Amino acid sequence: MSTISKPWDKDPVLTVEHLTMRFGGLVAVNDLSFSAGRGDITALIGPNGAGKTTVFNCITGFYKPTTGMMTMRHKDGATHLLERMPDFVVSKKAKVARTFQNIRLFSGMTLLENLLVAQHNPLMIASGMTFLGVLGIGGYKAKERQAIEKAKYWLDKIKLTDRADDPAGDLPYGAQRRLEIARAMCTGPALLCLDEPAAGLNPRESAELNELLLGIRRDEDTSILLIEHDMSVVMEISDHVVVLEYGTKISDGTPAETKNDPRVIAAYLGVDDEEVDKVEHELDEVQAHHTQGSGQ
Amino acid sequence: MEVFIQQVINGITIGSLYGLIAIGYTMVFGIIGMVNFAHGDVFMVSAFFALIFFLALTAWLGIASITITLLIVMVISMVLTGLLSWAIERIAYSPLRGSFRLAPLISAIGMSIVLSNFVQVAQGPRNKPIPPMVRETFTLWENNGYAVTISLKQVIIMAVTAVLLVAFWYMVQKTALGRAQRACEQDRKMAGLLGINVDRTISLTFVIGAALAAVAGTLYLMYYGVVHFADGFTPGVKAFTAAVLGGIGSLPGAVLGGLLIGLIETLWGQYVSADYQNVAAFSILVIVLIFMPQGLLGRPEVEKV
């Protein structure tokens, strides 16, 4: 976009370059490039069908992109090319976690178990591929206790400690959303991708969510990439906004910049009232002119 | 009364074996929604592994202690059967994942035929015997000249089954692998996104199911003293019946179903007709499928959207 280097380009946790995803003749994402800064909350917004979720699906290994490169850069300098990884490696090695628009918890398992499943890999190693764990040999017990501690920490953060042993499916909607975020955080991600976390939340729950996300940015080593329709969430918490329309990027900048970008206003926020008035006024004038003309 | 109790003891013994095999069916069904029809033959092959190593250990190496022999044979059979099942899954099922639903089922039937025919050719079509090993029998009580007895073999079968079920239960409920299995059962894609290697979890499920079947195979060989290449079929289908009766996908259901099938079969044999023993067991399969398709402990099927 602009030649001036943006803050998020200096130390990006994720860079997406020339990402294109085609489904037959449909181009869902068209030559998209952006970067998400380390420690930032980056929002990906756009009207329905703009290709936001497709971008997420490419990042998390659900889809193999038609073309393009997606690079995760860890703090230690290690880089991972996401487009080459099967889905479980994206979480295990590249440390990308995600949530879904429609909640996908393991509803038959308890809250605690949901959070422990997310810590599968370290536990699997500690249990010596389960065999030693069943026999009670080795450091499995200690590792398991550590994992439970971590799970409790997150249950505390999402204020669901007292329901730790209930099945996740019994929780109310807002709590399930928070649990899904906590579960994603339990994988120890460097990048957390949230697909419309505020969808269906009431204003109070929405405010709690903002607090949770800001808390993650403040306390954890995790950057956040966010798809959101709720503009109050986007404008309040994000550092950087990328706007998509029909799979193409139309704007990229700080919330204030994108908010005032005419292309965004036209495409996404709609034309505001003043402009409507102005257009209507012009139309009236034209019409008046015409009636004058025909009257002569 | 004495006869009844004697038959209950016999029924529980057979039922334990069915239960051990049924777990393999129910776990695999739970995680990938497929009936592994080759499982019965995997059980049969495990009995042959046990036979071969039992004869090798006693005849060549001359190990005299039955307990040690039995233990070694069981462990070897578990490992080899686990490997076999892993290979079967890799070769015959995993390439068909994502194909239409019937494909792995047909592949499993093919695998079943391959295994039984291979054993028929390799081991011969006759019963293969081992020398009787555990002969002690305890008399529990005697009444009117009828003694209720329990043989040491039966005690071993019940004890080994109980211990294994506890260990297995612990694994499913408390270890990372068990949690991963349950997670894959509910939402495989999501489990993958949380860093769980789904393919490996499925393979391990097959291996664990096969290892339990191998224990059943070893105990079966010890109990009857003979094994035959077609022995996979009837116990296999009965264990499948047990899994369906208990509610396929439910682990306690598989064990409960196994015990019930064992009891029904022996009691039917005692009081009604020994000739129609198998008919009784399979009639249950039909009746359960018609009137109670979700089984005793199964969850009613919920359509996933």
Coordinates of C-alpha atoms in Angstrom, one line a residue:
Chain A
M1 CA 0.0 0.0 0.0
S2 CA 2.1 2.9 1.2
T3 CA 5.8 3.0 1.1
I4 CA 6.1 4.2 4.7
S5 CA 7.1 1.3 6.8
K6 CA 4.3 0.4 9.3
P7 CA 5.0 -0.7 12.9
W8 CA 3.7 -4.2 12.2
D9 CA 6.1 -4.7 9.3
K10 CA 9.2 -4.4 11.6
D11 CA 8.7 -7.6 13.6
P12 CA 5.8 -9.5 12.1
V13 CA 4.7 -12.8 13.8
L14 CA 2.9 -13.8 10.6
T15 CA 3.4 -12.6 7.0
V16 CA 1.0 -13.5 4.3
E17 CA 2.3 -13.0 0.8
H18 CA 0.3 -13.2 -2.4
L19 CA -2.2 -15.6 -0.9
T20 CA -4.8 -16.8 -3.5
M21 CA -7.4 -19.4 -2.9
R22 CA -9.6 -20.5 -5.8
F23 CA -12.5 -22.9 -5.6
G24 CA -13.0 -23.9 -9.2
G25 CA -13.9 -20.6 -10.9
L26 CA -14.5 -18.8 -7.6
V27 CA -11.7 -16.7 -6.4
A28 CA -12.3 -16.5 -2.6
V29 CA -9.0 -14.8 -1.8
N30 CA -7.2 -12.8 -4.4
D31 CA -3.5 -12.0 -4.0
L32 CA -3.7 -11.0 -0.4
S33 CA -0.6 -9.8 1.4
F34 CA -0.4 -8.5 4.9
S35 CA 1.5 -8.9 8.1
A36 CA 0.5 -9.3 11.7
G37 CA 2.9 -7.6 14.2
R38 CA 4.2 -9.5 17.2
G39 CA 2.2 -8.7 20.3
D40 CA -0.5 -6.9 18.3
I41 CA -4.1 -7.5 17.9
T42 CA -4.7 -7.5 14.2
A43 CA -8.3 -7.5 12.9
L44 CA -9.4 -8.9 9.6
I45 CA -12.7 -7.3 8.6
G46 CA -14.9 -7.1 5.6
P47 CA -18.5 -7.7 4.4
N48 CA -20.0 -11.1 4.3
G49 CA -18.3 -13.4 1.8
A50 CA -15.2 -11.3 1.7
G51 CA -13.0 -14.4 2.3
K52 CA -12.0 -13.8 5.9
T53 CA -12.7 -17.3 7.1
T54 CA -11.0 -18.7 4.0
V55 CA -7.8 -16.8 5.0
F56 CA -8.1 -18.5 8.4
N57 CA -8.6 -21.9 6.9
C58 CA -5.5 -21.4 4.8
I59 CA -3.4 -20.3 7.8
T60 CA -4.5 -23.2 9.9
G61 CA -4.0 -25.9 7.3
F62 CA -7.7 -26.6 6.6
Y63 CA -7.2 -25.6 3.0
K64 CA -4.1 -25.8 0.8
P65 CA -3.9 -22.3 -0.8
T66 CA -3.8 -22.1 -4.6
T67 CA -0.8 -19.9 -4.5
G68 CA 1.0 -17.8 -1.9
M69 CA 3.2 -18.0 1.1
M70 CA 2.4 -17.8 4.8
T71 CA 5.3 -17.5 7.2
M72 CA 5.2 -17.8 11.0
R73 CA 8.2 -16.2 12.7
H74 CA 8.8 -17.2 16.2
K75 CA 10.6 -15.1 18.8
D76 CA 13.7 -17.4 18.6
G77 CA 14.0 -16.6 14.9
A78 CA 12.6 -19.9 13.7
T79 CA 10.3 -19.6 10.7
H80 CA 7.6 -22.0 9.6
L81 CA 5.9 -22.1 6.2
L82 CA 2.3 -22.8 7.0
E83 CA 1.1 -23.8 3.5
R84 CA 3.3 -26.9 3.7
M85 CA 2.0 -28.2 7.0
P86 CA -0.8 -30.7 7.8
D87 CA -3.2 -29.3 10.4
F88 CA -1.8 -30.9 13.5
V89 CA 1.7 -29.6 12.8
V90 CA 0.4 -26.1 12.4
S91 CA -0.5 -26.2 16.0
K92 CA 2.3 -28.4 17.3
K93 CA 5.3 -26.8 15.5
A94 CA 4.2 -23.5 14.1
K95 CA 2.2 -22.7 17.2
V96 CA -0.9 -21.3 15.6
A97 CA -4.2 -21.9 17.4
R98 CA -7.7 -21.0 16.3
T99 CA -11.4 -20.9 17.3
F100 CA -14.4 -21.2 15.1
Q101 CA -17.4 -19.1 14.2
N102 CA -19.6 -22.0 15.2
I103 CA -18.3 -23.3 18.5
R104 CA -16.4 -26.5 18.3
L105 CA -15.8 -27.7 21.8
F106 CA -15.7 -31.3 22.8
S107 CA -19.1 -31.0 24.3
G108 CA -19.1 -34.5 26.0
M109 CA -15.9 -33.8 27.8
T110 CA -15.5 -31.7 30.9
L111 CA -14.1 -28.2 30.9
L112 CA -10.9 -29.4 32.4
E113 CA -10.5 -32.2 29.9
N114 CA -11.1 -29.8 27.0
L115 CA -8.2 -27.7 28.3
L116 CA -6.0 -30.8 28.8
V117 CA -6.7 -32.1 25.3
A118 CA -5.1 -28.9 24.1
Q119 CA -1.9 -29.9 26.0
H120 CA -1.8 -33.3 24.4
N121 CA 1.7 -33.1 22.9
P122 CA 3.8 -32.4 26.0
L123 CA 1.8 -34.9 28.0
M124 CA 2.1 -37.6 25.3
I125 CA 5.9 -37.3 25.4
A126 CA 5.9 -37.3 29.2
S127 CA 3.8 -40.4 29.4
G128 CA 6.2 -42.4 27.1
M129 CA 3.5 -42.8 24.5
T130 CA 1.0 -43.7 27.3
F131 CA 2.6 -47.0 28.1
L132 CA 4.7 -45.7 31.0
G133 CA 1.9 -43.4 32.0
V134 CA -0.4 -46.3 32.7
L135 CA 2.3 -48.1 34.6
G136 CA 3.0 -45.0 36.6
I137 CA 6.6 -44.8 35.6
G138 CA 8.5 -41.6 34.8
G139 CA 7.6 -38.0 35.1
Y140 CA 4.0 -38.3 33.8
K141 CA 2.4 -37.5 37.1
A142 CA 4.3 -34.3 37.5
K143 CA 3.7 -33.2 34.0
E144 CA 0.0 -34.0 34.3
R145 CA -0.1 -31.9 37.5
Q146 CA 1.6 -29.0 35.6
A147 CA -1.0 -29.3 32.8
I148 CA -3.8 -29.2 35.3
E149 CA -2.3 -26.1 36.9
K150 CA -2.2 -24.4 33.5
A151 CA -5.8 -25.4 32.8
K152 CA -6.8 -24.0 36.2
Y153 CA -5.0 -20.7 35.4
W154 CA -7.1 -20.4 32.3
L155 CA -10.3 -21.5 33.9
D156 CA -9.7 -18.8 36.4
K157 CA -9.1 -16.2 33.7
I158 CA -12.4 -17.0 32.0
K159 CA -14.2 -17.2 35.4
L160 CA -15.3 -20.8 35.0
T161 CA -13.3 -22.5 37.8
D162 CA -16.3 -23.7 39.6
R163 CA -17.6 -25.5 36.6
A164 CA -14.4 -27.4 35.8
D165 CA -15.9 -30.8 36.0
D166 CA -19.1 -30.1 34.1
P167 CA -19.5 -31.2 30.5
A168 CA -18.6 -28.4 28.2
G169 CA -21.8 -28.7 26.3
D170 CA -23.8 -27.6 29.4
L171 CA -22.3 -24.2 29.4
P172 CA -24.2 -21.1 28.3
Y173 CA -23.2 -19.7 24.9
G174 CA -21.0 -16.9 26.1
A175 CA -19.1 -19.1 28.4
Q176 CA -18.5 -21.7 25.6
R177 CA -16.9 -18.9 23.6
R178 CA -14.6 -18.0 26.4
L179 CA -13.7 -21.7 27.0
E180 CA -12.9 -22.1 23.3
I181 CA -10.4 -19.2 23.6
A182 CA -9.0 -20.7 26.8
R183 CA -8.6 -24.0 25.1
A184 CA -6.8 -22.4 22.2
M185 CA -4.5 -20.6 24.6
C186 CA -3.7 -23.9 26.4
T187 CA -1.8 -25.1 23.2
G188 CA 0.7 -22.3 24.0
P189 CA 0.3 -20.5 20.7
A190 CA 2.4 -17.7 19.3
L191 CA -0.5 -16.7 17.2
L192 CA -4.2 -17.0 18.2
C193 CA -6.7 -16.8 15.3
L194 CA -10.2 -15.9 16.5
D195 CA -13.1 -16.2 14.1
E196 CA -15.8 -13.8 15.2
P197 CA -15.4 -14.3 18.9
A198 CA -18.0 -11.7 19.7
A199 CA -20.7 -13.1 17.5
G200 CA -23.9 -13.7 19.5
L201 CA -22.6 -12.1 22.7
N202 CA -24.6 -9.6 24.6
P203 CA -22.9 -6.2 25.4
R204 CA -21.7 -7.4 28.9
E205 CA -20.3 -10.6 27.5
S206 CA -18.7 -8.6 24.7
A207 CA -17.0 -6.3 27.2
E208 CA -15.7 -9.3 29.1
L209 CA -14.4 -10.7 25.9
N210 CA -12.5 -7.5 25.2
E211 CA -11.0 -7.6 28.6
L212 CA -9.9 -11.2 28.1
L213 CA -8.3 -10.4 24.7
L214 CA -6.5 -7.4 26.1
G215 CA -5.4 -9.5 29.0
I216 CA -3.9 -12.0 26.6
R217 CA -2.1 -9.3 24.7
R218 CA -0.8 -7.8 28.0
D219 CA 0.3 -11.0 29.8
E220 CA 1.0 -13.7 27.3
D221 CA 3.5 -14.1 24.5
T222 CA 0.7 -14.4 22.0
S223 CA -0.3 -12.2 19.1
I224 CA -3.9 -12.2 18.0
L225 CA -5.5 -12.3 14.6
L226 CA -9.2 -11.6 14.7
I227 CA -12.1 -11.8 12.4
E228 CA -14.9 -9.6 13.7
H229 CA -18.2 -8.0 12.6
D230 CA -18.7 -6.1 15.8
M231 CA -17.1 -2.8 15.0
S232 CA -17.0 -1.7 18.7
V233 CA -14.7 -4.7 19.4
V234 CA -12.5 -4.0 16.4
M235 CA -12.1 -0.3 17.0
E236 CA -11.6 -0.7 20.8
I237 CA -9.0 -3.4 20.9
S238 CA -7.2 -3.8 17.6
D239 CA -3.8 -2.2 16.8
H240 CA -4.0 -2.9 13.1
V241 CA -7.0 -3.5 10.7
V242 CA -6.9 -5.2 7.4
V243 CA -10.1 -4.8 5.3
L244 CA -11.1 -7.4 2.6
E245 CA -13.8 -7.1 0.0
Y246 CA -14.5 -9.9 -2.5
G247 CA -11.2 -11.5 -1.5
T248 CA -9.1 -8.5 -2.2
K249 CA -7.5 -6.2 0.3
I250 CA -8.9 -2.7 0.1
S251 CA -7.4 -1.1 3.1
D252 CA -4.6 -1.7 5.7
G253 CA -3.8 0.5 8.6
T254 CA -4.6 1.6 12.2
P255 CA -8.2 1.5 13.2
A256 CA -8.5 5.3 12.8
E257 CA -7.0 5.2 9.3
T258 CA -9.3 2.5 8.1
K259 CA -12.3 4.0 9.7
N260 CA -11.8 7.1 7.5
D261 CA -10.7 5.3 4.4
P262 CA -13.4 6.1 1.8
R263 CA -13.1 2.7 0.2
V264 CA -13.8 1.0 3.5
I265 CA -16.7 3.4 4.1
A266 CA -18.2 2.6 0.7
A267 CA -17.6 -1.1 0.9
Y268 CA -18.2 -2.0 4.5
L269 CA -19.6 0.7 6.7
G270 CA -21.9 2.0 4.0
V271 CA -22.2 5.6 3.0
D272 CA -22.7 7.9 6.0
D273 CA -25.7 10.1 6.5
E274 CA -24.2 13.4 5.4
E275 CA -23.2 12.0 2.2
V276 CA -26.6 10.5 1.6
D277 CA -28.1 14.0 2.2
K278 CA -25.6 15.5 -0.2
V279 CA -26.5 13.0 -2.9
E280 CA -30.2 13.5 -2.4
H281 CA -29.8 17.2 -2.6
E282 CA -28.0 16.9 -5.9
L283 CA -30.6 14.6 -7.2
D284 CA -33.4 17.1 -6.2
E285 CA -31.6 19.8 -8.0
V286 CA -31.3 17.8 -11.2
Q287 CA -34.9 16.9 -11.0
A288 CA -36.0 20.5 -10.5
H289 CA -33.9 21.5 -13.5
H290 CA -35.6 18.9 -15.6
T291 CA -39.1 19.9 -14.6
Q292 CA -38.2 23.5 -15.3
G293 CA -37.0 22.4 -18.7
S294 CA -40.1 20.5 -19.6
G295 CA -42.3 23.3 -18.4
Q296 CA -40.9 25.8 -20.9
Chain B
M1 CA -29.4 -74.2 41.5
E2 CA -25.9 -75.7 41.5
V3 CA -26.2 -76.2 37.7
F4 CA -27.3 -72.7 37.3
I5 CA -24.4 -71.3 39.3
Q6 CA -22.0 -73.5 37.4
Q7 CA -23.3 -72.2 34.1
V8 CA -23.1 -68.6 35.3
I9 CA -19.4 -69.2 36.1
N10 CA -18.8 -70.7 32.7
G11 CA -20.8 -67.9 31.1
I12 CA -18.8 -65.1 32.8
T13 CA -15.6 -66.8 31.6
I14 CA -16.6 -66.8 28.0
G15 CA -18.2 -63.4 28.4
S16 CA -14.9 -61.9 29.6
L17 CA -13.3 -63.1 26.4
Y18 CA -16.1 -61.6 24.3
G19 CA -15.9 -58.4 26.3
L20 CA -12.1 -58.1 25.6
I21 CA -12.7 -58.6 21.9
A22 CA -15.7 -56.3 21.8
I23 CA -13.7 -53.4 23.1
G24 CA -11.7 -53.5 19.9
Y25 CA -14.9 -53.3 17.8
T26 CA -16.4 -50.5 19.9
M27 CA -13.3 -48.3 20.1
V28 CA -12.7 -48.4 16.4
F29 CA -16.3 -47.7 15.7
G30 CA -16.3 -44.9 18.1
I31 CA -13.3 -43.1 16.6
I32 CA -13.8 -43.6 12.9
G33 CA -17.4 -45.0 12.6
M34 CA -16.3 -48.2 10.9
V35 CA -17.0 -51.8 11.8
N36 CA -13.7 -53.6 11.7
F37 CA -14.8 -57.0 10.5
A38 CA -11.2 -58.2 10.4
H39 CA -11.0 -57.9 14.2
G40 CA -12.3 -61.4 14.8
D41 CA -9.6 -62.8 12.6
V42 CA -7.0 -60.6 14.3
F43 CA -8.1 -62.4 17.5
M44 CA -7.7 -65.8 15.8
V45 CA -4.2 -64.9 14.5
S46 CA -3.3 -63.7 18.0
A47 CA -4.2 -67.2 19.3
F48 CA -1.9 -68.7 16.7
F49 CA 0.9 -66.4 17.8
A50 CA 0.3 -67.6 21.3
L51 CA 0.3 -71.2 20.1
I52 CA 3.5 -70.9 18.2
F53 CA 5.3 -69.1 21.0
F54 CA 3.9 -71.4 23.6
L55 CA 5.2 -74.4 21.8
A56 CA 8.5 -72.7 21.1
L57 CA 9.0 -71.7 24.7
T58 CA 8.1 -75.1 26.2
A59 CA 9.5 -77.4 23.7
W60 CA 12.7 -75.7 22.6
L61 CA 13.6 -73.5 25.5
G62 CA 12.1 -75.9 28.0
I63 CA 10.6 -73.3 30.3
A64 CA 8.8 -75.3 32.9
S65 CA 6.9 -72.6 34.8
I66 CA 3.4 -72.2 33.3
T67 CA 2.9 -68.8 34.8
I68 CA 6.1 -67.3 33.3
T69 CA 5.4 -69.0 30.0
L70 CA 1.9 -67.8 29.9
L71 CA 2.9 -64.2 30.7
I72 CA 5.7 -64.2 28.1
V73 CA 3.4 -65.7 25.5
M74 CA 0.7 -63.2 26.2
V75 CA 3.1 -60.2 26.0
I76 CA 4.6 -61.5 22.7
S77 CA 1.2 -62.1 21.3
M78 CA 0.0 -58.6 22.3
V79 CA 3.0 -57.0 20.6
L80 CA 2.9 -59.0 17.4
T81 CA -0.9 -58.7 17.1
G82 CA -0.6 -55.0 17.7
L83 CA 1.9 -54.7 14.9
L84 CA -0.3 -56.7 12.6
S85 CA -3.3 -54.6 13.4
W86 CA -1.2 -51.4 12.8
A87 CA -0.1 -52.7 9.5
I88 CA -3.7 -53.7 8.5
E89 CA -4.9 -50.2 9.4
R90 CA -2.1 -48.6 7.4
I91 CA -2.6 -50.8 4.3
A92 CA -6.3 -51.5 4.2
Y93 CA -8.1 -48.7 6.0
S94 CA -6.2 -45.5 6.2
P95 CA -5.9 -45.0 2.4
L96 CA -9.7 -45.3 2.3
R97 CA -10.4 -42.7 4.9
G98 CA -12.4 -39.9 3.3
S99 CA -13.7 -42.3 0.7
F100 CA -17.4 -43.4 0.8
R101 CA -18.6 -45.1 3.9
L102 CA -18.8 -48.6 2.7
A103 CA -15.2 -48.7 1.3
P104 CA -13.4 -49.5 4.5
L105 CA -16.1 -51.9 5.5
I106 CA -15.6 -53.9 2.4
S107 CA -11.8 -53.6 2.8
A108 CA -12.2 -55.1 6.3
I109 CA -14.2 -58.0 5.0
G110 CA -11.4 -58.6 2.5
M111 CA -8.8 -58.4 5.2
S112 CA -10.8 -60.9 7.2
I113 CA -10.7 -63.4 4.4
V114 CA -7.0 -62.8 3.7
L115 CA -6.2 -63.5 7.4
S116 CA -8.2 -66.6 7.8
N117 CA -7.1 -68.1 4.4
F118 CA -3.5 -67.2 5.1
V119 CA -3.6 -69.1 8.4
Q120 CA -5.4 -72.0 6.8
V121 CA -2.6 -72.3 4.3
A122 CA 0.2 -71.6 6.7
Q123 CA -1.0 -73.6 9.6
G124 CA -3.2 -76.2 8.0
P125 CA -7.0 -76.6 8.2
R126 CA -7.1 -78.8 11.3
N127 CA -7.4 -78.0 14.9
K128 CA -4.0 -77.0 16.4
P129 CA -3.7 -78.3 19.9
I130 CA -1.3 -77.4 22.8
P131 CA -0.7 -79.8 25.7
P132 CA -3.1 -78.9 28.5
M133 CA -1.3 -76.6 30.9
V134 CA -3.4 -75.4 33.8
R135 CA -5.4 -78.2 35.2
E136 CA -6.3 -77.3 38.8
T137 CA -9.9 -77.1 39.6
F138 CA -11.4 -75.9 42.9
T139 CA -14.7 -77.2 44.3
L140 CA -16.7 -74.3 45.6
W141 CA -19.4 -76.5 47.2
E142 CA -21.1 -79.8 46.8
N143 CA -24.8 -80.6 47.1
N144 CA -26.6 -83.8 46.2
G145 CA -23.5 -85.1 44.5
Y146 CA -23.2 -82.1 42.2
A147 CA -20.1 -80.1 42.7
V148 CA -19.9 -76.4 41.7
T149 CA -16.4 -76.0 40.4
I150 CA -14.2 -73.2 39.2
S151 CA -11.1 -74.1 37.3
L152 CA -7.9 -72.2 37.7
K153 CA -8.1 -71.3 34.0
Q154 CA -11.4 -69.6 34.7
V155 CA -10.0 -67.7 37.6
I156 CA -7.0 -66.6 35.4
I157 CA -9.4 -65.5 32.7
M158 CA -11.5 -63.4 35.0
A159 CA -8.6 -62.0 36.9
V160 CA -6.6 -61.0 33.8
T161 CA -9.7 -59.5 32.2
A162 CA -10.5 -57.5 35.3
V163 CA -7.0 -56.2 35.7
L164 CA -6.8 -55.2 32.0
L165 CA -10.1 -53.5 32.0
V166 CA -9.0 -51.4 35.0
A167 CA -5.7 -50.4 33.3
F168 CA -7.6 -49.8 30.0
W169 CA -10.2 -47.7 31.8
Y170 CA -7.5 -45.6 33.4
M171 CA -5.8 -45.1 30.0
V172 CA -9.0 -43.9 28.4
Q173 CA -10.1 -41.6 31.2
K174 CA -6.8 -40.3 32.6
T175 CA -4.0 -40.3 30.1
A176 CA -3.3 -37.9 27.2
L177 CA -3.9 -40.6 24.7
G178 CA -7.3 -41.5 26.1
R179 CA -8.3 -37.9 26.0
A180 CA -7.1 -37.6 22.5
Q181 CA -9.1 -40.6 21.5
R182 CA -12.2 -39.2 23.0
A183 CA -11.5 -35.8 21.4
C184 CA -11.1 -37.5 18.0
E185 CA -14.3 -39.3 18.5
Q186 CA -16.2 -36.1 18.8
D187 CA -14.4 -33.8 16.3
R188 CA -11.4 -35.1 14.4
K189 CA -10.7 -31.8 12.6
M190 CA -10.7 -29.8 15.8
A191 CA -8.5 -32.4 17.5
G192 CA -6.0 -31.9 14.7
L193 CA -6.1 -28.2 15.1
L194 CA -5.2 -28.6 18.8
G195 CA -2.0 -30.4 17.8
I196 CA -3.2 -34.0 18.1
N197 CA -1.9 -36.3 15.4
V198 CA -5.2 -37.8 14.4
D199 CA -3.8 -40.5 12.1
R200 CA -1.5 -41.7 14.8
T201 CA -4.3 -41.7 17.4
I202 CA -6.4 -43.8 15.1
S203 CA -3.5 -46.2 14.5
L204 CA -2.9 -46.5 18.3
T205 CA -6.6 -47.2 18.8
F206 CA -6.3 -50.2 16.4
V207 CA -3.2 -51.3 18.2
I208 CA -4.8 -51.2 21.6
G209 CA -7.9 -53.0 20.4
A210 CA -5.7 -55.7 18.9
A211 CA -3.6 -56.0 22.0
L212 CA -6.8 -56.6 24.1
A213 CA -7.9 -59.1 21.5
A214 CA -4.5 -60.8 21.8
V215 CA -5.0 -61.3 25.5
A216 CA -8.4 -62.8 24.7
G217 CA -6.7 -65.0 22.1
T218 CA -4.0 -66.2 24.5
L219 CA -6.6 -66.9 27.2
Y220 CA -8.9 -68.6 24.6
L221 CA -6.0 -70.9 23.6
M222 CA -5.3 -71.7 27.2
Y223 CA -9.0 -72.4 28.0
Y224 CA -9.9 -74.6 25.1
G225 CA -6.4 -76.0 24.3
V226 CA -7.0 -75.9 20.6
V227 CA -7.3 -73.2 17.9
H228 CA -8.5 -73.4 14.4
F229 CA -8.2 -71.1 11.4
A230 CA -11.9 -70.4 11.3
D231 CA -12.1 -69.7 15.0
G232 CA -12.0 -65.9 14.3
F233 CA -15.4 -65.9 12.8
T234 CA -17.8 -67.1 15.5
P235 CA -16.2 -65.4 18.5
G236 CA -15.6 -62.3 16.4
V237 CA -19.3 -62.0 15.4
K238 CA -20.4 -62.8 18.9
A239 CA -18.1 -60.0 20.3
F240 CA -19.5 -57.7 17.7
T241 CA -23.0 -58.7 18.9
A242 CA -21.8 -57.9 22.4
A243 CA -20.6 -54.5 21.3
V244 CA -23.9 -53.8 19.6
L245 CA -25.9 -55.1 22.6
G246 CA -24.0 -52.9 25.0
G247 CA -24.3 -49.9 22.6
I248 CA -21.6 -49.6 20.0
G249 CA -19.1 -46.8 20.8
S250 CA -19.6 -47.4 24.6
L251 CA -16.7 -49.1 26.4
P252 CA -18.5 -50.2 29.5
G253 CA -21.3 -51.3 27.1
A254 CA -18.9 -53.6 25.3
V255 CA -17.9 -55.3 28.5
L256 CA -21.4 -55.6 29.8
G257 CA -22.6 -56.9 26.4
G258 CA -19.8 -59.4 26.4
L259 CA -20.8 -60.8 29.8
L260 CA -24.4 -60.9 28.8
I261 CA -23.8 -62.7 25.6
G262 CA -21.6 -65.2 27.4
L263 CA -24.3 -65.8 30.0
I264 CA -27.2 -66.0 27.6
E265 CA -25.2 -68.5 25.4
T266 CA -24.3 -70.9 28.2
L267 CA -27.6 -70.7 30.0
W268 CA -29.4 -71.3 26.7
G269 CA -27.1 -74.2 26.0
Q270 CA -27.9 -75.6 29.4
Y271 CA -31.7 -75.1 29.6
V272 CA -32.9 -75.0 26.1
S273 CA -30.7 -76.5 23.4
A274 CA -27.0 -76.8 23.1
D275 CA -27.4 -77.1 19.3
Y276 CA -29.0 -73.8 19.0
Q277 CA -26.5 -71.9 21.2
N278 CA -25.2 -69.7 18.4
V279 CA -28.7 -69.1 17.1
A280 CA -29.6 -67.6 20.5
A281 CA -26.6 -65.3 20.5
F282 CA -27.3 -64.0 17.0
S283 CA -31.0 -63.7 17.5
I284 CA -30.1 -61.2 20.2
L285 CA -28.2 -59.2 17.6
V286 CA -31.3 -59.1 15.4
I287 CA -33.6 -58.3 18.2
V288 CA -31.3 -55.5 19.6
L289 CA -30.9 -54.0 16.2
I290 CA -34.7 -53.9 15.6
F291 CA -35.9 -52.7 19.0
M292 CA -33.0 -51.0 20.6
P293 CA -30.5 -49.9 17.9
Q294 CA -28.6 -47.7 20.4
G295 CA -27.9 -50.7 22.7
L296 CA -28.0 -50.8 26.5
L297 CA -25.5 -48.1 27.3
G298 CA -25.2 -46.4 24.0
R299 CA -26.1 -42.8 23.3
P300 CA -29.0 -42.3 20.9
E301 CA -27.6 -41.4 17.5
V302 CA -27.5 -37.6 17.0
E303 CA -27.3 -36.4 13.5
K304 CA -24.3 -34.1 13.1
V305 CA -25.0 -30.9 11.3

